[in-house]
CSV table of C-alpha atoms in Angstrom, one decimal:
chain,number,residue,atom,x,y,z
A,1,UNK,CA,6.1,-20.6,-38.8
A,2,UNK,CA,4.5,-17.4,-38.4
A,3,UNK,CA,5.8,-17.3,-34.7
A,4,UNK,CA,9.0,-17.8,-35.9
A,5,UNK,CA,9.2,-14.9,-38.1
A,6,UNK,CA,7.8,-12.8,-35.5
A,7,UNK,CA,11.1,-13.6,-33.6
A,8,UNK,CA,13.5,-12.8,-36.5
A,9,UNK,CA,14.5,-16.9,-37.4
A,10,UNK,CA,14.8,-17.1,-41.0
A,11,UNK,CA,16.7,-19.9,-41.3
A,12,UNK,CA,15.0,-22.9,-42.5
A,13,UNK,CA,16.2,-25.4,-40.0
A,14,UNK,CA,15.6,-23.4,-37.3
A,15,UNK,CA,11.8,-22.8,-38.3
A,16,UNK,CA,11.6,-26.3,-38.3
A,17,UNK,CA,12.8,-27.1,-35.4
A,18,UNK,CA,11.0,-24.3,-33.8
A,19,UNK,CA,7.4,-25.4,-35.7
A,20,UNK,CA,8.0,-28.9,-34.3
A,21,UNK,CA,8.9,-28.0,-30.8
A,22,UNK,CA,6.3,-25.3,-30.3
A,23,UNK,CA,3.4,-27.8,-32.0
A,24,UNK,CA,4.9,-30.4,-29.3
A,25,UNK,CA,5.1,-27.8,-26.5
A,26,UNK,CA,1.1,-27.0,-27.5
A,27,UNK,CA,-0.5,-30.5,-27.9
A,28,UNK,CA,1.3,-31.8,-24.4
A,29,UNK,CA,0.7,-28.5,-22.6
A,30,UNK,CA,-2.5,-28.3,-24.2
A,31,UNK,CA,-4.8,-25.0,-23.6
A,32,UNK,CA,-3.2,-24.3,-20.5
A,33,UNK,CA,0.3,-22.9,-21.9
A,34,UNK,CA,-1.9,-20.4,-23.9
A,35,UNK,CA,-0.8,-21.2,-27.4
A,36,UNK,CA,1.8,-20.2,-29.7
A,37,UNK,CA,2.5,-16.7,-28.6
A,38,UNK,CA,3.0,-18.7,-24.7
A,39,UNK,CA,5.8,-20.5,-27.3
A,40,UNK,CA,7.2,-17.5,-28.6
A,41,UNK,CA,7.8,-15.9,-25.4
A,42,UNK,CA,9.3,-19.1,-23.8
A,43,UNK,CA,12.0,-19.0,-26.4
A,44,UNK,CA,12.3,-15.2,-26.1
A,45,UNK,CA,13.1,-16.2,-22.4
A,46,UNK,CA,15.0,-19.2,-23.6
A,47,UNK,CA,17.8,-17.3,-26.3
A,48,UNK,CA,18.3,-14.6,-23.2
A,49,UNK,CA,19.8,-17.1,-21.0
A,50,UNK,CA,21.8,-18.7,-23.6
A,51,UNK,CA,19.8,-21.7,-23.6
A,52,UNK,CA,19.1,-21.6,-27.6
A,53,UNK,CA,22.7,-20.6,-28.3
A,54,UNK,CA,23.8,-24.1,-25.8
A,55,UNK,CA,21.0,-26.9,-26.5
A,56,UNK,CA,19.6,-25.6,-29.5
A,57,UNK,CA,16.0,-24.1,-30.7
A,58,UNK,CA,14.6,-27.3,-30.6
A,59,UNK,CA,16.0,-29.1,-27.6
A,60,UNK,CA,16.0,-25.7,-25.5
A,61,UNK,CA,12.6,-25.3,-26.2
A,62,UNK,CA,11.7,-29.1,-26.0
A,63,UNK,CA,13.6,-28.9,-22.4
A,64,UNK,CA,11.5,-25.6,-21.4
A,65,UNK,CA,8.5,-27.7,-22.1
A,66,UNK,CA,9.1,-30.8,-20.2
A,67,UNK,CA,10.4,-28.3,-16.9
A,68,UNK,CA,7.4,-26.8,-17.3
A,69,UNK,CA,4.8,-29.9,-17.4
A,70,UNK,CA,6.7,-31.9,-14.6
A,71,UNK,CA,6.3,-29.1,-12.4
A,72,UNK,CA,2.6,-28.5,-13.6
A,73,UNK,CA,1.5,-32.3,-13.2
A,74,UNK,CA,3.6,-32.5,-9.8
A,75,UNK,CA,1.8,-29.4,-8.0
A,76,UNK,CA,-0.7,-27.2,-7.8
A,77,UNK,CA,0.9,-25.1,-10.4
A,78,UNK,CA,-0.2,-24.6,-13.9
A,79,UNK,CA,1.6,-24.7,-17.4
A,80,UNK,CA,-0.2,-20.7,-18.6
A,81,UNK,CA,0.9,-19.1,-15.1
A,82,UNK,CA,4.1,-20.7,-15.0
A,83,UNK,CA,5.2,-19.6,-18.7
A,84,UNK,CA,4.2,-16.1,-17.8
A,85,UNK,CA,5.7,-15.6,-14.8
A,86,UNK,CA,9.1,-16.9,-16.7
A,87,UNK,CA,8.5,-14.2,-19.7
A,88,UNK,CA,8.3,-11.5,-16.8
A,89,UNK,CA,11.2,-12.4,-14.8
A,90,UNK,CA,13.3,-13.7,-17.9
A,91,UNK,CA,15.7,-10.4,-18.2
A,92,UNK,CA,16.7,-10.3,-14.5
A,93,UNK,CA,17.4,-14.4,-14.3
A,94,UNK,CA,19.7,-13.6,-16.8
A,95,UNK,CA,21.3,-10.7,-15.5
A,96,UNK,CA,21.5,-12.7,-12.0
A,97,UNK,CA,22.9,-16.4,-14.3
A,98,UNK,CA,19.5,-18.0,-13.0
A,99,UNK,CA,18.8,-21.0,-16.0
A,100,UNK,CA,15.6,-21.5,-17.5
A,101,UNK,CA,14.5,-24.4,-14.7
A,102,UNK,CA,15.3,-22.0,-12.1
A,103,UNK,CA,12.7,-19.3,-13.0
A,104,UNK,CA,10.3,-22.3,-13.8
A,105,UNK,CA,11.0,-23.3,-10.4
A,106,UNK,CA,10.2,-20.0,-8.9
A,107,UNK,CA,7.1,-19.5,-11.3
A,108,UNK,CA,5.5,-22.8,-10.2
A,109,UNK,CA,6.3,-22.4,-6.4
A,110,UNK,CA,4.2,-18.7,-6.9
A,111,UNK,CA,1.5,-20.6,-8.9
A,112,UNK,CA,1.1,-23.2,-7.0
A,113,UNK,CA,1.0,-20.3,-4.0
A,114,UNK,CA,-1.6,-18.7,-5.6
A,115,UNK,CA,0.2,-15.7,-6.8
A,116,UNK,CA,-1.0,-14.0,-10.0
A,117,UNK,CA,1.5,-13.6,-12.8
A,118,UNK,CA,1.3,-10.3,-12.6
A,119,UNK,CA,2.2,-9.7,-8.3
A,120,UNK,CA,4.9,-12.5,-8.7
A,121,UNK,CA,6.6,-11.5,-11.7
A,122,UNK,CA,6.8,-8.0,-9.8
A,123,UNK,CA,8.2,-9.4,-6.8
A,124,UNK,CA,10.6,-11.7,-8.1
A,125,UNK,CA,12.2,-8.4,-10.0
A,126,UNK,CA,12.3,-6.5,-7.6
A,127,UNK,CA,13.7,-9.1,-4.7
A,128,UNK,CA,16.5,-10.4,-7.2
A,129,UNK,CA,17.4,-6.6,-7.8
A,130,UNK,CA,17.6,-5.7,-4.4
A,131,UNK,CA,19.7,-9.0,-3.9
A,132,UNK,CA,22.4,-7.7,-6.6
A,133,UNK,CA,22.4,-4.5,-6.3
A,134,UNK,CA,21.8,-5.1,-2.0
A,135,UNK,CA,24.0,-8.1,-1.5
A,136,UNK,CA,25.6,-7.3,1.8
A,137,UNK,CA,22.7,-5.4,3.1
A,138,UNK,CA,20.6,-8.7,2.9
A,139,UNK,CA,23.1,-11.0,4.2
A,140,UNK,CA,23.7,-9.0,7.2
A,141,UNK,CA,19.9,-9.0,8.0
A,142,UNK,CA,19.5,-12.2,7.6
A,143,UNK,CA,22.6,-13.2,9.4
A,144,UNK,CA,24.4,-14.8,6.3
A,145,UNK,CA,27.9,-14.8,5.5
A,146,UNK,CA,27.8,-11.5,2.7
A,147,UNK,CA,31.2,-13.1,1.2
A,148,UNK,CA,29.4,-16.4,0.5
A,149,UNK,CA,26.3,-15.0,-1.0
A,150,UNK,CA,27.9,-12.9,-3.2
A,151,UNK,CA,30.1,-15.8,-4.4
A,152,UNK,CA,27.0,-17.9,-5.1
A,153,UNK,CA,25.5,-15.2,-7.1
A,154,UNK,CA,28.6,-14.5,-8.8
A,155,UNK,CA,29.1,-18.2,-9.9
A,156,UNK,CA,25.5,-18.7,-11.3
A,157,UNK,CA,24.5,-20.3,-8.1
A,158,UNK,CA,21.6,-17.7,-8.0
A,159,UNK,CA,19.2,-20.4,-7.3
A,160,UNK,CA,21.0,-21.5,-4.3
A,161,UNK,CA,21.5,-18.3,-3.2
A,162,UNK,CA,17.6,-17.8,-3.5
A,163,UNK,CA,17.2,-21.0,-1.2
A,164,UNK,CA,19.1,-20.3,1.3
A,165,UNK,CA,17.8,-16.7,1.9
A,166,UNK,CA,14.3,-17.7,1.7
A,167,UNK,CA,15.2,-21.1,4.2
A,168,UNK,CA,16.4,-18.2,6.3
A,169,UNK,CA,13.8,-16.1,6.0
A,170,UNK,CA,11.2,-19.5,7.1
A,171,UNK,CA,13.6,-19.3,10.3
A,172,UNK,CA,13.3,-15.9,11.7
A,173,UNK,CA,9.5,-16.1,11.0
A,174,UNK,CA,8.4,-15.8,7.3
A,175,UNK,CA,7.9,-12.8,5.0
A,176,UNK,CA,5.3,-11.1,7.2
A,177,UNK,CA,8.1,-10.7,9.9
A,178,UNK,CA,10.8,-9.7,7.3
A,179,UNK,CA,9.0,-6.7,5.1
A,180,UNK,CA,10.5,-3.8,7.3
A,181,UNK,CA,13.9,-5.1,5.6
A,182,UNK,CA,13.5,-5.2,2.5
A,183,UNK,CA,11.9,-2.3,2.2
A,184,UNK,CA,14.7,-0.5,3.9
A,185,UNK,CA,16.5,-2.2,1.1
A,186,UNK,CA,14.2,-1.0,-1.8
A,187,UNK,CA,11.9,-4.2,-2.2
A,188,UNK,CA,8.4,-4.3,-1.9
């Protein structure tokens, strides 16, 4: 309840459902999500993508929860990393319509790579910038149709977007080989 008020819900049903699905989200996640302020910033995350406003506290948060332990019992990746990588890169999902399984998605591929919260979080920021603010820079370098990408990105097909740059990226020989680009396009 105390978490709740720290986020501004007053309204008893709401701290209810929050209480319930943050004491859920703690016992099945156990030590590894890092406790209720891990809950508080999941549904920080959760209300900027609209996911609060479209399933609800309780379900969008429930729904975080169970993203977040598949991918944690189905890799390498862990609950704690995962939920902070998604409070870092939360505002610029948004901004590019990525949906909370998305940046769960991208969290747990840089957990499970071994990538500390704090170097992925950067990277993912800066890499989805430069692919907004970039679009036809990085489409021509990667030989991509600049039209198509920015209709993905434009239609809340981020993810996909994401995919197929880094499936091209695999092709012309991985990240090592593509760093001159990017940073020519203003990403690390």
């Amino acid at each position: 309840a105390y978490e709740a008020g720290k986020l501004g819900i007053s309204a008893e049903e709401d701290i209810l459902a929050f209480v319930k699905a943050g004491n859920q989200l703690v016992v099945a996640l156990g030590e590894d999500l890092g406790g209720a302020e891990a809950v508080r910033e999941l549904m920080k995350v959760n209300a900027i993508l609209g996911e609060t406003q479209n399933l609800g506290m309780e379900r969008a948060l429930l729904a975080t929860g169970s993203a977040i332990n598949e991918i944690s019992q189905t890799s390498r990746a862990s609950a704690g990393p995962i939920a902070d990588v998604v409070s870092r890169i939360g505002a610029i999902g948004a901004a590019a319509k990525l949906q909370m399984p998305d940046l769960i998605a991208l969290a747990g591929t840089a957990d499970a790579m071994g990538q500390s919260a704090e170097v992925a979080g950067t990277a993912f920021n800066k890499f989805i910038t430069t692919l907004q603010t970039n679009t036809v820079d990085v489409a021509y370098a990667l030989g991509l149709d600049p039209d198509s990408l920015r209709t993905m990105l434009d239609s809340g097909q981020g993810i996909q977007a994401i995919i197929q740059i880094f499936e091209k990226m695999n092709q012309m020989g991985g990240l090592s080989d593509m760093g001159g680009i990017f940073k020519e396009l203003g990403s690390d």
